[in-house]
Short mmCIF file of C-alpha atoms and ligand atoms in Angstrom, two decimals:
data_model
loop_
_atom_site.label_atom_id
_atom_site.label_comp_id
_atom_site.label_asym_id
_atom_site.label_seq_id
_atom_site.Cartn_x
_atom_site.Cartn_y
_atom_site.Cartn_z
CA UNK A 1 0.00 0.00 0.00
CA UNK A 2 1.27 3.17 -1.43
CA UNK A 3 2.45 5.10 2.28
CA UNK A 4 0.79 8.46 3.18
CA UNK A 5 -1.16 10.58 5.82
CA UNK A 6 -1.66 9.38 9.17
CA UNK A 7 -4.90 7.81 10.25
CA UNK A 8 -5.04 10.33 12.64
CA UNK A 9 -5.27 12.86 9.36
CA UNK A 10 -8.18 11.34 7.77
CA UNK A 11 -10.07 10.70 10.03
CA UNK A 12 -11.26 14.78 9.99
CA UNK A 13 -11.83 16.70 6.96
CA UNK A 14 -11.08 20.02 6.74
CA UNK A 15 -13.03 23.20 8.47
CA UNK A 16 -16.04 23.53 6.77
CA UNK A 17 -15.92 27.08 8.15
CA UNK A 18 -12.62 27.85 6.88
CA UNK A 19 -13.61 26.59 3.92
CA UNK A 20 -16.52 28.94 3.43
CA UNK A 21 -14.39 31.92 3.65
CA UNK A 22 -12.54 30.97 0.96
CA UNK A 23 -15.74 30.39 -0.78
CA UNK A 24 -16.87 33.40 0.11
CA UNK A 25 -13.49 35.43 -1.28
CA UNK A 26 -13.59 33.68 -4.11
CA UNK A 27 -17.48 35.12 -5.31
CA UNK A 28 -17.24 38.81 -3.15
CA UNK A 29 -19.78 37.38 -1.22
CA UNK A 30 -20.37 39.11 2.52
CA UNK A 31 -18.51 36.37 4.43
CA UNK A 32 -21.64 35.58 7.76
CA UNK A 33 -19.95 31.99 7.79
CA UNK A 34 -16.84 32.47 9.63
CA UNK A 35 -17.11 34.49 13.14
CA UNK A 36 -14.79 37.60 12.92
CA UNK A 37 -15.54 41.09 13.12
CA UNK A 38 -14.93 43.65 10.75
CA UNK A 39 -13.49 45.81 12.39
CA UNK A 40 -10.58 46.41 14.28
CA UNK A 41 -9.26 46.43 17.63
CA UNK A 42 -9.91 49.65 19.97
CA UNK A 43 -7.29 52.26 18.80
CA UNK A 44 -5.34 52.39 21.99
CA UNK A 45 -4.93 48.39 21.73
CA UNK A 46 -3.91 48.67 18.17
CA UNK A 47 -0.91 51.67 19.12
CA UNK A 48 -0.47 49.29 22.14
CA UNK A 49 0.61 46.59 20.00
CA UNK A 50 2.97 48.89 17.28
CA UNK A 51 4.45 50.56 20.08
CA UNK A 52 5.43 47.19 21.87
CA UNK A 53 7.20 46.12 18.29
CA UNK A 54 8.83 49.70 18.22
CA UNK A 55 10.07 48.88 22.33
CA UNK A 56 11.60 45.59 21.02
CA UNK A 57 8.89 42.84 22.09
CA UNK A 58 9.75 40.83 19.48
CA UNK A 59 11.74 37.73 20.29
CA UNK A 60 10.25 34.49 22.04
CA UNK A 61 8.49 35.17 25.32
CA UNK A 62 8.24 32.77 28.65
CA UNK A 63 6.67 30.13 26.87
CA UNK A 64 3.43 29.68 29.51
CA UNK A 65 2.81 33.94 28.95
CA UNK A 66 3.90 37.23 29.52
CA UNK A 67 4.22 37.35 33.63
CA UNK A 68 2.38 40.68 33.83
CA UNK A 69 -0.44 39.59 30.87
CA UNK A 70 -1.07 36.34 33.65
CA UNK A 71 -1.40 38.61 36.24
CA UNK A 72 -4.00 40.55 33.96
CA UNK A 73 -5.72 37.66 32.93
CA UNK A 74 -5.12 35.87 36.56
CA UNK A 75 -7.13 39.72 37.85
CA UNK A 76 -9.97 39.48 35.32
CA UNK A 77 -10.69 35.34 36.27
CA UNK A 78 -10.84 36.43 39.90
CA UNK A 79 -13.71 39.59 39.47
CA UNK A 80 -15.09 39.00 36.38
CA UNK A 81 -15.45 35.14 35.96
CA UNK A 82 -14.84 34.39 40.11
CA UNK A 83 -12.71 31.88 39.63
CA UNK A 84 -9.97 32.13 42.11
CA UNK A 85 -6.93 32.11 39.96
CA UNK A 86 -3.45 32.91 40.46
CA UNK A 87 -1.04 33.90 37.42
CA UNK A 88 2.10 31.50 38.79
CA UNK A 89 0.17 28.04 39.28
CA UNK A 90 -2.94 28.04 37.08
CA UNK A 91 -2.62 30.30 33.79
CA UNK A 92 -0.93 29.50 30.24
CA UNK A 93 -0.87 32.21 27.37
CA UNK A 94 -1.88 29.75 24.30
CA UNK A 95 -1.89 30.68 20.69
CA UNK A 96 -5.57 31.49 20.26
CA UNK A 97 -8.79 29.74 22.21
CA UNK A 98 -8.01 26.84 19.59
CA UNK A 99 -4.69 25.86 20.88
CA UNK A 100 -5.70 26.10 24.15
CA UNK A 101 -8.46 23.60 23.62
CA UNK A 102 -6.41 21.09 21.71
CA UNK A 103 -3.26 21.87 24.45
CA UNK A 104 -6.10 21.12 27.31
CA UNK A 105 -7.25 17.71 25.73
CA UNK A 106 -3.96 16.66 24.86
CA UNK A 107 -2.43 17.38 28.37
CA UNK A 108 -5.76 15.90 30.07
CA UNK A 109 -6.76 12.92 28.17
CA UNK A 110 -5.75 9.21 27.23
CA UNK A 111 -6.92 7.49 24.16
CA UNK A 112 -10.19 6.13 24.82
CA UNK A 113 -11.00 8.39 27.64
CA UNK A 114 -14.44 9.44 27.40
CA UNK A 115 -15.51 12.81 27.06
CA UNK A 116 -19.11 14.02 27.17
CA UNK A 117 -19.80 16.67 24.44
CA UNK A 118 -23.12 18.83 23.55
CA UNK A 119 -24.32 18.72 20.47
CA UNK A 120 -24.78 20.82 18.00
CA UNK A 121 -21.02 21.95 19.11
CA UNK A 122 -18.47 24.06 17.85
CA UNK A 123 -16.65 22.05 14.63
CA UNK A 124 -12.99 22.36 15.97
CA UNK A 125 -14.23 19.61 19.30
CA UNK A 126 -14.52 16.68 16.39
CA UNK A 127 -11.03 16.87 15.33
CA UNK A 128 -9.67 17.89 18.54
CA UNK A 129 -11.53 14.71 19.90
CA UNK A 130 -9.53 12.64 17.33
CA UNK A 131 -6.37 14.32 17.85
CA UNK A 132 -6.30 13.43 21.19
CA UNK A 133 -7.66 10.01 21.18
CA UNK A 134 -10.92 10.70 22.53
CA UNK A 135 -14.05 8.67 22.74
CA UNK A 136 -17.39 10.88 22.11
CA UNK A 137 -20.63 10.47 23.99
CA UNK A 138 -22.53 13.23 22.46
CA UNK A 139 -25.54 14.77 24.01
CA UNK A 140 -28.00 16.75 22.05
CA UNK A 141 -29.72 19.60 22.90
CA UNK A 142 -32.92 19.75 21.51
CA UNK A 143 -35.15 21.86 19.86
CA UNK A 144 -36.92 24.77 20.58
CA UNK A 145 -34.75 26.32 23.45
CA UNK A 146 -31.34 24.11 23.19
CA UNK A 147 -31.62 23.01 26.79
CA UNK A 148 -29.57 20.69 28.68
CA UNK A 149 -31.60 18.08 29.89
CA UNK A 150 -30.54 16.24 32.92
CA UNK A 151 -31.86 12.53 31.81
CA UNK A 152 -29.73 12.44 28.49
CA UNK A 153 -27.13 13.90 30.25
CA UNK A 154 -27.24 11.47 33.30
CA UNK A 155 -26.88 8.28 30.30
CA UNK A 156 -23.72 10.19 28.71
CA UNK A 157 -22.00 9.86 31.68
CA UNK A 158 -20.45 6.94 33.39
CA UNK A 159 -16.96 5.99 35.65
CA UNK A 160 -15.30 6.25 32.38
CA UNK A 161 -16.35 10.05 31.48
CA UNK A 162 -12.81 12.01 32.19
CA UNK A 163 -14.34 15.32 30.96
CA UNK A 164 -17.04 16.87 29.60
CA UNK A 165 -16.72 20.09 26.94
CA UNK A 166 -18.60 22.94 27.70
CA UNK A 167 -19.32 25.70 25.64
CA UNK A 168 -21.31 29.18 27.00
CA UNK A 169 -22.12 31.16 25.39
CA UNK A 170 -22.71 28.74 23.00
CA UNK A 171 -21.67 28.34 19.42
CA UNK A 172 -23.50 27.72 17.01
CA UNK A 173 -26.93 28.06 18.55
CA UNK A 174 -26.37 31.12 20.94
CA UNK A 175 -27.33 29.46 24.46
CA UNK A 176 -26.39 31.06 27.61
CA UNK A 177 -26.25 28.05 30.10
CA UNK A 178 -28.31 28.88 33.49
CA UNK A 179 -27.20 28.19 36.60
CA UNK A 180 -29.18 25.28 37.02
CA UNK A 181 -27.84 23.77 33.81
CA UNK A 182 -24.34 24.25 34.75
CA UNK A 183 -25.30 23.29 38.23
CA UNK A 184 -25.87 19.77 37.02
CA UNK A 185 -22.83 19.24 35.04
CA UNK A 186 -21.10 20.51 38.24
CA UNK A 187 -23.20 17.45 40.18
CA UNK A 188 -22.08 14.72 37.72
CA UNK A 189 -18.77 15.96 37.28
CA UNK A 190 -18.19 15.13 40.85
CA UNK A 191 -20.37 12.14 41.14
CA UNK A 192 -17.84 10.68 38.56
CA UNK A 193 -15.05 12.51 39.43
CA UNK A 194 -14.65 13.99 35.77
CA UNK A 195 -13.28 17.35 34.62
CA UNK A 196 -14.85 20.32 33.00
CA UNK A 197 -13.41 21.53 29.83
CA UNK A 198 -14.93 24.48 29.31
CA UNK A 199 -14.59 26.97 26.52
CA UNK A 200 -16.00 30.68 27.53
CA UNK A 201 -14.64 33.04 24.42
CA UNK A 202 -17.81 34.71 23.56
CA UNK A 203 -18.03 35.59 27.87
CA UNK A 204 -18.57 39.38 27.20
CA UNK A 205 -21.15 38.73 24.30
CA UNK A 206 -24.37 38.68 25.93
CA UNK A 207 -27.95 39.94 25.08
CA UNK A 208 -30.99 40.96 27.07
CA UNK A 209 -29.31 41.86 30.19
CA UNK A 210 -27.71 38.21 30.73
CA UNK A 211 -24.81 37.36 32.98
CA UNK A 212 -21.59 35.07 32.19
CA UNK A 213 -21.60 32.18 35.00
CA UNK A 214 -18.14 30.33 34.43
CA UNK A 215 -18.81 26.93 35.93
CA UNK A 216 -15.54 26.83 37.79
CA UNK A 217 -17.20 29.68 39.63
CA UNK A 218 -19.69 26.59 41.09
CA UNK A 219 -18.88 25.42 44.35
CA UNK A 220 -16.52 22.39 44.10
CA UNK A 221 -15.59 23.25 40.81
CA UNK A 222 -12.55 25.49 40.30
CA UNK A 223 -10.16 22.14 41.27
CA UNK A 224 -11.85 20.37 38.40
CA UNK A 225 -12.36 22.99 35.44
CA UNK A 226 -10.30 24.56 32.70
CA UNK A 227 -11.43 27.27 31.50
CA UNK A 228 -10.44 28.31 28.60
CA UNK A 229 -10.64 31.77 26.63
CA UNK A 230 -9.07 34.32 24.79
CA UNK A 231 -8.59 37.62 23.28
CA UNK A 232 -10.19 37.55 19.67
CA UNK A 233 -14.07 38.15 19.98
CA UNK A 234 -13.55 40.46 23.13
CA UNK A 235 -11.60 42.70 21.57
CA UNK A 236 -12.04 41.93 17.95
CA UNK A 237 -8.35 40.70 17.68
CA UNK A 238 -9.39 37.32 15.55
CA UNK A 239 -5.53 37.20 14.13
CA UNK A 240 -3.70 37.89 16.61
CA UNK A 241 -4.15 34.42 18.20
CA UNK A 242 -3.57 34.99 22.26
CA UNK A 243 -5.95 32.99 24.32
CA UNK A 244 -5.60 31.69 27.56
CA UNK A 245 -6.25 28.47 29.83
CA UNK A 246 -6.95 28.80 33.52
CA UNK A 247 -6.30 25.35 35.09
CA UNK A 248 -5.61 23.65 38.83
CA UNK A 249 -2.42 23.88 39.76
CA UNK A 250 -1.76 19.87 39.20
CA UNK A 251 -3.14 20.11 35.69
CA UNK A 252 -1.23 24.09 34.92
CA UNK A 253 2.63 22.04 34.06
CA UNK A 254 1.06 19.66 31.78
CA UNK A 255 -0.78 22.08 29.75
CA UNK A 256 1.85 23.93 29.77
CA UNK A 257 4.58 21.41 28.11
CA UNK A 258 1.69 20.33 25.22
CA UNK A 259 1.72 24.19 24.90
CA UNK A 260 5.45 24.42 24.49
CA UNK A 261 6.37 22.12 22.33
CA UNK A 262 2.87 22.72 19.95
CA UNK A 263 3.71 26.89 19.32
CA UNK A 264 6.70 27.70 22.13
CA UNK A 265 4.40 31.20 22.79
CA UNK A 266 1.60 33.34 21.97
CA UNK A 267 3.31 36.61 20.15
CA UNK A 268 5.05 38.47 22.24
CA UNK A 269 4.21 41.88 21.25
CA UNK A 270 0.58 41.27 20.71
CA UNK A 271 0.73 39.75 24.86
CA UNK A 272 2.19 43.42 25.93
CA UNK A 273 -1.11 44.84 23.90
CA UNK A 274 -3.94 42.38 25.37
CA UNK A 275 -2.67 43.84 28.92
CA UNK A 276 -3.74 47.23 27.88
CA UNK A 277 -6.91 45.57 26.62
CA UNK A 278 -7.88 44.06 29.81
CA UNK A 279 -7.24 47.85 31.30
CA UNK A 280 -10.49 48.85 29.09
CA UNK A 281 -12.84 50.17 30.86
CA UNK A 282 -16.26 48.95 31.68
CA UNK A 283 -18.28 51.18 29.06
CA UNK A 284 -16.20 49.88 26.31
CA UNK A 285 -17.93 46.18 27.17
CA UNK A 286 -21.07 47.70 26.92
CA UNK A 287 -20.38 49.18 23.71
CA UNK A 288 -19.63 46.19 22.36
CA UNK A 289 -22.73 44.70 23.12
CA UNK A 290 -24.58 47.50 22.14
CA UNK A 291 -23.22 46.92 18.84
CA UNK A 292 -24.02 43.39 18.21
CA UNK A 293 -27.40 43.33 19.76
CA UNK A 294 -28.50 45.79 16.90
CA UNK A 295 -26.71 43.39 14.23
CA UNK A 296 -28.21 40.89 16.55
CA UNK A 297 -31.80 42.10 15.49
CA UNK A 298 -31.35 43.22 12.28
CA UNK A 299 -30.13 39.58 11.08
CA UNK A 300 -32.67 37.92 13.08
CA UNK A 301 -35.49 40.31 10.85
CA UNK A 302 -33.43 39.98 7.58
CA UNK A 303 -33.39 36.36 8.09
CA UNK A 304 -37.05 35.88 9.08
CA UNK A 305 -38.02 38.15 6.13
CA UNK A 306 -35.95 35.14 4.12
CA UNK A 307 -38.18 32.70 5.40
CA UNK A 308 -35.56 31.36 7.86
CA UNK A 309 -36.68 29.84 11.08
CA UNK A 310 -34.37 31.47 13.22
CA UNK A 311 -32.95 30.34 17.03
CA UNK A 312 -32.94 33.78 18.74
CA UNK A 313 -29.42 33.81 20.80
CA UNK A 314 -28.80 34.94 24.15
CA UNK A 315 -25.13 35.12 23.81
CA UNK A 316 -22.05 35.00 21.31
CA UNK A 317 -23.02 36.10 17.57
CA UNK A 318 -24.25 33.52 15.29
CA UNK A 319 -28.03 32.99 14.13
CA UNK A 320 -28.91 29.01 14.05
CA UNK A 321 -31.42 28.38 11.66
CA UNK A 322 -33.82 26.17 10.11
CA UNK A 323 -34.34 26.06 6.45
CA UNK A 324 -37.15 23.93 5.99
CA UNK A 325 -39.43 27.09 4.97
CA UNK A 326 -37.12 27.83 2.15
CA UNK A 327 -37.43 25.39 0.45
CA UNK A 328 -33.77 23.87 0.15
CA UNK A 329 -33.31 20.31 1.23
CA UNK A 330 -29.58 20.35 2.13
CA UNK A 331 -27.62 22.87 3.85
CA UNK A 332 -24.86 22.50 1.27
CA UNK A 333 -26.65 23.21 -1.88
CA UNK A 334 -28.17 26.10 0.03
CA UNK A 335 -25.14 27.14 1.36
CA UNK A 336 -23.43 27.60 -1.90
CA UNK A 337 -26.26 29.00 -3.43
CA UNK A 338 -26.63 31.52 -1.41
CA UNK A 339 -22.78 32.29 -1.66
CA UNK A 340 -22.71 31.60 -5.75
CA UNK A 341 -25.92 33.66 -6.32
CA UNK A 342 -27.05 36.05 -3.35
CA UNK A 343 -23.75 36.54 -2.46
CA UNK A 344 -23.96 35.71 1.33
CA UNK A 345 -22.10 33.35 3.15
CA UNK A 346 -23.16 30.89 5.88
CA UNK A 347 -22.04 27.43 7.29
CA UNK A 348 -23.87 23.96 6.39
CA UNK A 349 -25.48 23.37 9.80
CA UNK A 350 -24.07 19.69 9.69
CA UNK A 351 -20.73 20.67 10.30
CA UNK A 352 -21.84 20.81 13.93
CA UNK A 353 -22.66 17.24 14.27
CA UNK A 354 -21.00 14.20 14.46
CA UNK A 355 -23.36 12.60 12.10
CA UNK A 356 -23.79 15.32 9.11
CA UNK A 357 -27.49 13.97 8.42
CA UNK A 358 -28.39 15.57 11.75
CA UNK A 359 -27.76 19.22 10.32
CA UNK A 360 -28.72 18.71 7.12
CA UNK A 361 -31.81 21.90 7.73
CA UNK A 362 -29.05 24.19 9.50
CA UNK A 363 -27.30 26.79 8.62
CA UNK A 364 -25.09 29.22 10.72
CA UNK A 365 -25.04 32.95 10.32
CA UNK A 366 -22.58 35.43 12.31
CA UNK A 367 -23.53 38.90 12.87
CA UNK A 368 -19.73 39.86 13.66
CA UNK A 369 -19.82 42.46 11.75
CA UNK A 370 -21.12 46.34 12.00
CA UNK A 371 -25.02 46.76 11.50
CA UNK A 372 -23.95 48.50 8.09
CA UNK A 373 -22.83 45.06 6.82
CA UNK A 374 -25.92 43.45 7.81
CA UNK A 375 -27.68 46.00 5.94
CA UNK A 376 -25.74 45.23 3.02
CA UNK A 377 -26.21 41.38 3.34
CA UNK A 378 -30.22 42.46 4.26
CA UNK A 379 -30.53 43.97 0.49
CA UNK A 380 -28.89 40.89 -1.08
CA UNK A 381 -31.12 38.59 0.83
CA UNK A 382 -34.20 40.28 0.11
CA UNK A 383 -33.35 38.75 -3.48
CA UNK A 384 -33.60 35.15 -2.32
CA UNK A 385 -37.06 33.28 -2.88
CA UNK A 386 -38.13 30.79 -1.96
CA UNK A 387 -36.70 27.70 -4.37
CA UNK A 388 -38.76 24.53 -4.07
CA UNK A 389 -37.70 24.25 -7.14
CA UNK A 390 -34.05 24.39 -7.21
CA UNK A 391 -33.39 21.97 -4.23
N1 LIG B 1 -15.19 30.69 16.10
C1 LIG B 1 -15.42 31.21 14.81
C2 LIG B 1 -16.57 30.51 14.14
O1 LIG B 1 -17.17 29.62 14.70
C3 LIG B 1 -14.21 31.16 13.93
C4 LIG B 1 -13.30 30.09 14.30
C5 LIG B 1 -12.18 29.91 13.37
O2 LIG B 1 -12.38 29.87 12.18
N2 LIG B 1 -11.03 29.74 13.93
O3 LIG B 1 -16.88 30.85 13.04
#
């Protein structure tokens, strides 16, 4: 047999997300699939960042983070998440919330470990699954409302569960996990002595007057969590790739040698400019939110108006939808349609499940992006009909 990729390789395809960006590039079409803003950092971030280049931040930095961006970050997980957190023993500077989850799995899991995952979930926890050996039990929150409910969770778990991924707010479908719902992860997670994984980058992205509960914040909990977050939705710094993970102490060393020997360190001069970004003050949260509620709304109309059944989200900034009412069939054909010919872009809803028939009437929109650009996208959309006919 002729030799090639690993196993390991193929057993993912690529990011169907990624992909649609290129797709959308390729036809100019208004790229909703993949979540980044389009805009920029705040200004005094952005001159925080040149001037730390200028100042000669530019060689390799303590691999596990910038001592005074832990502190920062070590700060912000104490008030804002209240997770007690200390910037020596429990916090590693990754490349991006990605490498932090994949870092966190590999340092925490053996093949055929079980981990619990919610479903539909965020693509990159497939391959990061398989990557690290993994075994799935998925758990799917149903429709209408996406709630966690505690009898299917109560089967996924067993004395072999060593984690379970968590993702609030939640991506793709724009849950805010209540108390309550955490609350029972928390009660299972110590029942079977298993760890949270959980993944809290859209934290400050939050509609209708809801509050981020970090589940290491739960009594019992903060021995038995990673958190894990970053810098690009926050403060619209998608490329700069600095995230964090916020561990135990007897789980911070071995996240931090997968973390070393995946990327060494975050950039350096981009970790001098994320501390002035957690010096922002308070208003400039609420600005942000400010701003995506109103592209929050004006999608959600847009969208409805397209005869999309729409998921209205609590938190981050995507739109799940249904597409039965528009007559498509498969979330690929509409997908690329609406890329080819309206000149939108979206993500094929089964990329967020394990079995693509599952999401084959979804389809993800983000509302990253100023309320202009909806706008824009609104006018093209108003040019898509419904298509029995073409599906
Ligand atoms: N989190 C974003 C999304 O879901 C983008 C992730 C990425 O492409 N790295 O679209």
């Amino acid at each position: 047999m002729e030799k090639g990729p690993s196993q390991r390789a193929e057993g993912f395809t690529e990011s169907v997300i990624r992909e649609m960006t290129r797709l959308c590039q390729a036809y100019s079409a208004i790229n909703l699939a993949q979540g980044f803003p389009d805009f920029d950092p705040p200004d005094r971030v952005k001159s925080a960042a040149s001037r730390a280049i200028r100042q000669g931040y530019n060689q390799y930095s303590t691999t596990h983070g910038v001592p005074r961006l832990r502190q920062a970050i070590a700060h912000k997980m104490s008030t804002y998440n209240h997770v007690p957190c200390n910037a020596d023993d429990n916090v590693t500077v990754t490349c991006g919330t990605t490498e932090g989850m994949i870092a966190s799995l590999l340092a925490l899991l053996d093949p055929a470990e079980e981990v619990v995952i919610f479903e539909p979930f965020y693509e990159n926890y497939g391959p990061d699954s398989i990557l690290s050996g993994a075994k799935c039990k998925y758990v799917p929150l149903e429709e209408p409302g996406f709630k966690i409910e505690e009898e299917k969770l109560k089967e996924a778990f067993s004395r072999k569960t060593k984690a379970v991924i968590i993702n609030t707010p939640h991506n793709p479908t724009g849950r805010v996990f209540t108390r309550h719902e955490l609350e029972l992860i928390r009660d299972l997670c110590t029942d079977y002595d298993a760890f949270a994984i959980t993944d809290e980058i859209y934290e400050h992205i939050l509609y209708d007057d809801r509050k981020h509960i970090s589940i290491a914040s739960l009594d019992g909990m903060d021995n038995r969590t990673i958190t894990i977050s970053g810098f690009s939705k926050t403060y619209s710094a998608t490329g700069w790739r600095v995230g964090y993970v916020i561990a135990p102490k007897k789980l911070t060393l071995a996240v931090r040698k997968v973390h070393d020997f995946l990327t060494v360190c975050a950039p350096t001069p981009l970790q001098e400019a994320c501390i002035t970004a957690l010096k922002l003050p308070l208003s400039y949260y609420r600005d942000l939110r400010t701003l995506y509620d109103k592209s929050r709304k004006l999608l959600l109309q847009t969208l409805e108006n397209a005869s999309f059944i729409c998921t209205v989200p609590e938190g981050a900034y995507y739109v799940w939808t249904d597409i039965t009412r528009t007559g498509f069939k498969d979330d690929r054909k509409i997908a690329e349609h609406l890329i080819k010919k309206i000149g939108v872009g979206a993500v094929p809803g089964s990329s967020f499940y394990h079995l693509p028939s599952k999401g084959r009437l979804k389809l993800r929109f983000s509302f990253s992006k100023m309320p202009h650009t909806i706008e824009m996208a609104a006018s093209r959309l108003s040019k898509f009909k419904r298509a029995n006919q073409r599906s």
